[in-house]
């Protein structure tokens, strides 16, 4: 097998793991997004899933949690030679954190046309003059990643409809 194929299979494996972490967020009523940080040898050194609502913390996005977890593991604020996998395109806040963390590579699944900062809505890494370059791979298991999100929002809309109907006064 050639190196590119080995790499893309590994990317999918890690994205599947990130999808499993997204389920943990969903079980808590959070938007299902998961993130995994991997070192050069392919070891998982950080994991995260959305916890903003549970922790009353607007910064508790999956990416931030995974970066914090990885930094703690490495005992270093710079996460050199690591790859961050995330099921959804990072927002501007997470893009900023990714920049400061100095990770080597970012891999994401679904695009976020509302708040995505890696090409869909904003072009954070194009605009920013960096003295280290970030390698970006998008669209890994994009279908599964976006499916999980749309199923979540669909379910939430239906729940709201039922709630509304239950709260409605009888005529
Ligand atoms: Zn974010």
mmCIF file of C-alpha atoms and ligand atoms in Angstrom:
data_model
loop_
_atom_site.group_PDB
_atom_site.id
_atom_site.type_symbol
_atom_site.label_atom_id
_atom_site.label_comp_id
_atom_site.label_asym_id
_atom_site.label_seq_id
_atom_site.Cartn_x
_atom_site.Cartn_y
_atom_site.Cartn_z
ATOM 1 C CA UNK A 1 0.000 0.000 0.000
ATOM 2 C CA UNK A 2 1.295 3.463 -0.799
ATOM 3 C CA UNK A 3 1.832 6.121 1.847
ATOM 4 C CA UNK A 4 -1.081 8.326 0.720
ATOM 5 C CA UNK A 5 -3.518 5.430 1.057
ATOM 6 C CA UNK A 6 -2.178 4.487 4.484
ATOM 7 C CA UNK A 7 -2.571 8.085 5.561
ATOM 8 C CA UNK A 8 -6.127 8.497 4.310
ATOM 9 C CA UNK A 9 -7.159 5.236 5.986
ATOM 10 C CA UNK A 10 -5.646 6.452 9.233
ATOM 11 C CA UNK A 11 -7.475 9.786 8.818
ATOM 12 C CA UNK A 12 -10.783 7.952 8.471
ATOM 13 C CA UNK A 13 -10.057 5.813 11.499
ATOM 14 C CA UNK A 14 -9.372 8.891 13.626
ATOM 15 C CA UNK A 15 -12.437 10.678 12.255
ATOM 16 C CA UNK A 16 -14.553 7.675 13.243
ATOM 17 C CA UNK A 17 -13.191 8.022 16.729
ATOM 18 C CA UNK A 18 -14.049 11.743 16.693
ATOM 19 C CA UNK A 19 -17.593 10.793 15.617
ATOM 20 C CA UNK A 20 -17.849 8.498 18.632
ATOM 21 C CA UNK A 21 -16.841 11.397 20.850
ATOM 22 C CA UNK A 22 -19.516 13.530 19.139
ATOM 23 C CA UNK A 23 -22.048 10.981 20.410
ATOM 24 C CA UNK A 24 -20.932 11.739 23.957
ATOM 25 C CA UNK A 25 -21.777 15.403 23.372
ATOM 26 C CA UNK A 26 -25.152 14.488 21.920
ATOM 27 C CA UNK A 27 -25.970 12.295 24.928
ATOM 28 C CA UNK A 28 -25.534 15.432 27.056
ATOM 29 C CA UNK A 29 -27.787 17.528 24.822
ATOM 30 C CA UNK A 30 -24.829 19.300 23.239
ATOM 31 C CA UNK A 31 -24.333 19.817 19.502
ATOM 32 C CA UNK A 32 -22.591 16.597 18.381
ATOM 33 C CA UNK A 33 -19.034 17.617 17.525
ATOM 34 C CA UNK A 34 -15.977 15.563 18.500
ATOM 35 C CA UNK A 35 -12.223 16.139 18.227
ATOM 36 C CA UNK A 36 -9.115 13.974 18.577
ATOM 37 C CA UNK A 37 -5.485 15.077 18.849
ATOM 38 C CA UNK A 38 -2.878 12.618 17.588
ATOM 39 C CA UNK A 39 0.912 12.715 17.832
ATOM 40 C CA UNK A 40 3.411 11.903 15.090
ATOM 41 C CA UNK A 41 3.531 8.234 16.040
ATOM 42 C CA UNK A 42 -0.258 7.974 15.683
ATOM 43 C CA UNK A 43 -1.069 7.903 19.401
ATOM 44 C CA UNK A 44 -4.172 9.664 20.631
ATOM 45 C CA UNK A 45 -3.017 12.286 23.148
ATOM 46 C CA UNK A 46 -6.139 14.409 23.440
ATOM 47 C CA UNK A 47 -9.897 14.029 23.154
ATOM 48 C CA UNK A 48 -12.755 16.497 23.259
ATOM 49 C CA UNK A 49 -16.464 16.926 22.609
ATOM 50 C CA UNK A 50 -18.740 19.926 22.959
ATOM 51 C CA UNK A 51 -19.447 20.834 26.577
ATOM 52 C CA UNK A 52 -20.532 24.487 26.313
ATOM 53 C CA UNK A 53 -24.026 23.999 27.751
ATOM 54 C CA UNK A 54 -23.055 21.471 30.439
ATOM 55 C CA UNK A 55 -20.120 23.533 31.657
ATOM 56 C CA UNK A 56 -21.751 26.947 31.056
ATOM 57 C CA UNK A 57 -18.683 27.810 29.035
ATOM 58 C CA UNK A 58 -18.943 29.408 25.586
ATOM 59 C CA UNK A 59 -15.357 28.369 24.859
ATOM 60 C CA UNK A 60 -15.889 24.662 25.576
ATOM 61 C CA UNK A 61 -15.872 23.564 21.945
ATOM 62 C CA UNK A 62 -14.610 20.061 21.111
ATOM 63 C CA UNK A 63 -11.387 21.403 19.570
ATOM 64 C CA UNK A 64 -10.475 23.552 22.589
ATOM 65 C CA UNK A 65 -11.092 20.638 24.957
ATOM 66 C CA UNK A 66 -8.947 18.288 22.834
ATOM 67 C CA UNK A 67 -6.110 20.850 22.617
ATOM 68 C CA UNK A 68 -6.194 21.376 26.385
ATOM 69 C CA UNK A 69 -6.196 17.632 26.966
ATOM 70 C CA UNK A 70 -3.243 17.187 24.599
ATOM 71 C CA UNK A 71 -1.254 20.052 26.108
ATOM 72 C CA UNK A 72 -1.733 18.578 29.562
ATOM 73 C CA UNK A 73 -0.576 15.213 28.273
ATOM 74 C CA UNK A 74 2.527 16.708 26.642
ATOM 75 C CA UNK A 75 3.126 19.145 29.504
ATOM 76 C CA UNK A 76 3.695 21.757 26.839
ATOM 77 C CA UNK A 77 1.650 24.675 25.545
ATOM 78 C CA UNK A 78 2.986 24.025 22.054
ATOM 79 C CA UNK A 79 1.577 20.980 20.370
ATOM 80 C CA UNK A 80 4.258 20.557 17.733
ATOM 81 C CA UNK A 81 4.023 17.618 15.330
ATOM 82 C CA UNK A 82 0.428 16.820 16.160
ATOM 83 C CA UNK A 83 -2.715 16.469 14.060
ATOM 84 C CA UNK A 84 -6.153 17.604 15.169
ATOM 85 C CA UNK A 85 -9.168 15.720 13.821
ATOM 86 C CA UNK A 86 -12.566 17.357 14.208
ATOM 87 C CA UNK A 87 -15.946 16.351 12.812
ATOM 88 C CA UNK A 88 -16.950 19.937 11.945
ATOM 89 C CA UNK A 89 -15.034 22.824 10.402
ATOM 90 C CA UNK A 90 -13.607 24.949 13.256
ATOM 91 C CA UNK A 91 -15.043 28.374 14.118
ATOM 92 C CA UNK A 92 -12.891 31.520 14.390
ATOM 93 C CA UNK A 93 -12.287 30.974 18.122
ATOM 94 C CA UNK A 94 -11.033 27.436 17.567
ATOM 95 C CA UNK A 95 -9.006 28.510 14.526
ATOM 96 C CA UNK A 96 -7.268 31.013 16.821
ATOM 97 C CA UNK A 97 -6.560 28.307 19.374
ATOM 98 C CA UNK A 98 -5.261 26.015 16.627
ATOM 99 C CA UNK A 99 -2.923 28.774 15.483
ATOM 100 C CA UNK A 100 -1.566 29.349 18.987
ATOM 101 C CA UNK A 101 -1.184 25.628 19.656
ATOM 102 C CA UNK A 102 1.179 25.225 16.668
ATOM 103 C CA UNK A 103 -0.292 21.914 15.628
ATOM 104 C CA UNK A 104 1.083 20.606 12.355
ATOM 105 C CA UNK A 105 -2.059 19.459 10.634
ATOM 106 C CA UNK A 106 -5.821 19.997 10.822
ATOM 107 C CA UNK A 107 -8.277 17.437 9.458
ATOM 108 C CA UNK A 108 -12.009 18.135 9.510
ATOM 109 C CA UNK A 109 -15.175 16.424 8.295
ATOM 110 C CA UNK A 110 -18.245 18.534 7.548
ATOM 111 C CA UNK A 111 -18.105 22.139 6.355
ATOM 112 C CA UNK A 112 -19.848 24.795 8.423
ATOM 113 C CA UNK A 113 -21.309 27.410 6.112
ATOM 114 C CA UNK A 114 -22.600 29.508 9.000
ATOM 115 C CA UNK A 115 -19.513 29.942 11.164
ATOM 116 C CA UNK A 116 -16.716 27.859 9.601
ATOM 117 C CA UNK A 117 -13.393 29.702 9.649
ATOM 118 C CA UNK A 118 -11.433 27.364 7.386
ATOM 119 C CA UNK A 119 -12.820 28.341 4.017
ATOM 120 C CA UNK A 120 -16.629 28.124 4.259
ATOM 121 C CA UNK A 121 -17.503 31.415 5.930
ATOM 122 C CA UNK A 122 -14.138 32.904 6.845
ATOM 123 C CA UNK A 123 -10.611 32.233 5.609
ATOM 124 C CA UNK A 124 -8.741 32.486 8.853
ATOM 125 C CA UNK A 125 -5.570 30.660 7.851
ATOM 126 C CA UNK A 126 -5.320 32.388 4.481
ATOM 127 C CA UNK A 127 -5.609 35.831 6.008
ATOM 128 C CA UNK A 128 -3.265 35.179 8.835
ATOM 129 C CA UNK A 129 0.439 35.529 8.104
ATOM 130 C CA UNK A 130 1.929 32.646 9.991
ATOM 131 C CA UNK A 131 5.541 31.796 10.445
ATOM 132 C CA UNK A 132 4.660 28.154 10.487
ATOM 133 C CA UNK A 133 2.373 26.554 7.971
ATOM 134 C CA UNK A 134 -0.613 24.476 8.873
ATOM 135 C CA UNK A 135 -1.502 21.581 6.642
ATOM 136 C CA UNK A 136 -5.276 21.325 6.157
ATOM 137 C CA UNK A 137 -7.334 18.372 4.940
ATOM 138 C CA UNK A 138 -11.110 18.814 4.662
ATOM 139 C CA UNK A 139 -14.028 16.551 3.847
ATOM 140 C CA UNK A 140 -12.887 13.375 5.647
ATOM 141 C CA UNK A 141 -16.082 11.328 6.267
ATOM 142 C CA UNK A 142 -17.929 14.586 5.514
ATOM 143 C CA UNK A 143 -21.193 12.781 4.809
ATOM 144 C CA UNK A 144 -21.279 10.978 8.170
ATOM 145 C CA UNK A 145 -20.176 14.076 10.042
ATOM 146 C CA UNK A 146 -22.832 16.371 8.559
ATOM 147 C CA UNK A 147 -25.479 13.633 8.765
ATOM 148 C CA UNK A 148 -24.957 13.415 12.507
ATOM 149 C CA UNK A 149 -25.442 17.161 12.864
ATOM 150 C CA UNK A 150 -28.528 17.424 10.664
ATOM 151 C CA UNK A 151 -30.146 14.449 12.439
ATOM 152 C CA UNK A 152 -29.506 16.207 15.746
ATOM 153 C CA UNK A 153 -31.038 19.511 14.620
ATOM 154 C CA UNK A 154 -33.977 17.732 12.997
ATOM 155 C CA UNK A 155 -34.693 15.882 16.233
ATOM 156 C CA UNK A 156 -34.397 19.083 18.227
ATOM 157 C CA UNK A 157 -36.851 20.896 15.938
ATOM 158 C CA UNK A 158 -39.357 18.076 16.362
ATOM 159 C CA UNK A 159 -38.951 18.116 20.120
ATOM 160 C CA UNK A 160 -39.573 21.869 20.131
ATOM 161 C CA UNK A 161 -42.714 21.358 18.033
ATOM 162 C CA UNK A 162 -44.060 18.782 20.492
ATOM 163 C CA UNK A 163 -43.178 21.028 23.396
ATOM 164 C CA UNK A 164 -45.022 23.921 21.774
ATOM 165 C CA UNK A 165 -48.057 21.746 21.102
ATOM 166 C CA UNK A 166 -48.086 20.573 24.716
ATOM 167 C CA UNK A 167 -47.868 24.123 26.009
ATOM 168 C CA UNK A 168 -50.652 25.362 23.741
ATOM 169 C CA UNK A 169 -53.836 26.270 25.536
ATOM 170 C CA UNK A 170 -56.863 24.295 24.413
ATOM 171 C CA UNK A 171 -59.303 26.404 22.363
HETATM 172 ZN ZN1 LIG B 1 -15.157 26.373 17.811
#
